Short mmCIF file of C-alpha atoms in Angstrom, two decimals:
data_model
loop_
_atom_site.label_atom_id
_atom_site.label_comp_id
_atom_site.label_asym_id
_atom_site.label_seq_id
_atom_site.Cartn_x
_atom_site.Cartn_y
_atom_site.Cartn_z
CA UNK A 1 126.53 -8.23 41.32
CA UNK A 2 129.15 -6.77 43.11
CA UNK A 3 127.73 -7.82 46.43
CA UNK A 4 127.56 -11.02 45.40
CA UNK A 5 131.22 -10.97 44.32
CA UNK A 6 132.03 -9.55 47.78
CA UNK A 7 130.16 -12.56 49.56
CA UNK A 8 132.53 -14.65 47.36
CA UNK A 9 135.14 -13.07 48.47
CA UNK A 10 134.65 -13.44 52.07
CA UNK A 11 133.75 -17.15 52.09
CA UNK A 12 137.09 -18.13 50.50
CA UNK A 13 138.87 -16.00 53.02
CA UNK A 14 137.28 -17.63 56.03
CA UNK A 15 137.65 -20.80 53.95
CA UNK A 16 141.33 -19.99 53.64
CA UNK A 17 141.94 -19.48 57.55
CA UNK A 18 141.30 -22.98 58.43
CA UNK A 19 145.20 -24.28 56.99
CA UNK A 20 146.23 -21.31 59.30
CA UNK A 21 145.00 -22.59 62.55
CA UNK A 22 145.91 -26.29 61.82
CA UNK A 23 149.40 -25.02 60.76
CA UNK A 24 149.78 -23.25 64.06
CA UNK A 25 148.43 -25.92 65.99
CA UNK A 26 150.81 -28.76 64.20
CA UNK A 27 153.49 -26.05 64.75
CA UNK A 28 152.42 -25.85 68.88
CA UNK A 29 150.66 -28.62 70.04
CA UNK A 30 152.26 -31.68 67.71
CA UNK A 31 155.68 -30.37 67.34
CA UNK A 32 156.23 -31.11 63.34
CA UNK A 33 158.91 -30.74 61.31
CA UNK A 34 159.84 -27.59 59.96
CA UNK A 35 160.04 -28.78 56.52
CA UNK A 36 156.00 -29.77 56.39
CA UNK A 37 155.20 -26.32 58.24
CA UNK A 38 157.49 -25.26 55.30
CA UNK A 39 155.79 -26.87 52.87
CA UNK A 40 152.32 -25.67 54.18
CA UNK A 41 152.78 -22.03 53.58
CA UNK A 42 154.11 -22.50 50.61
CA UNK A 43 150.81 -24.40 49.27
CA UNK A 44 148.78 -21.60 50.83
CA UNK A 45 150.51 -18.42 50.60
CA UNK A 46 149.41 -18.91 46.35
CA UNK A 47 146.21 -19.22 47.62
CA UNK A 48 145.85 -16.21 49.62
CA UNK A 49 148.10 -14.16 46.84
CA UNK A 50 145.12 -14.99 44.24
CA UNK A 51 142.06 -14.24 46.67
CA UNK A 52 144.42 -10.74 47.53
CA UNK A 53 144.76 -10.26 43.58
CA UNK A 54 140.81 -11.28 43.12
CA UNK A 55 139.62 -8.66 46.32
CA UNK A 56 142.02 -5.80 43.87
CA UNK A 57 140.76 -6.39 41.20
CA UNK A 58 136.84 -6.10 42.92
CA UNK A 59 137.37 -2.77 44.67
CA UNK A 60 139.19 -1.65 41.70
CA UNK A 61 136.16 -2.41 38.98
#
């Protein structure tokens, strides 16, 4: 089970990177606003604090 859990935990990480690279390339390429770059991490950075809290919470079953 705990493999399996693992395996989880990886595809919503690599799942998770996507927003990352768009974000940088809307921050590069495009030239957005600040406010949606902003607005972006916010969104995401609750995201990657519950898949952090879910991979503790694994390694510390």
């Amino acid at each position: 089970m705990t493999g399996e859990r693992i395996e989880l935990l990886l595809e919503f990480g690599v799942i998770l990177l996507s927003p990352v690279v768009h974000t940088y390339y809307l921050w590069k390429v495009k030239q957005v606003d600040a406010s949606v770059i902003r607005q972006n991490i916010k969104i995401f950075s609750v995201l990657y604090a519950l898949l952090a809290v879910g991979g503790i919470l694994l390694f510390l079953k």
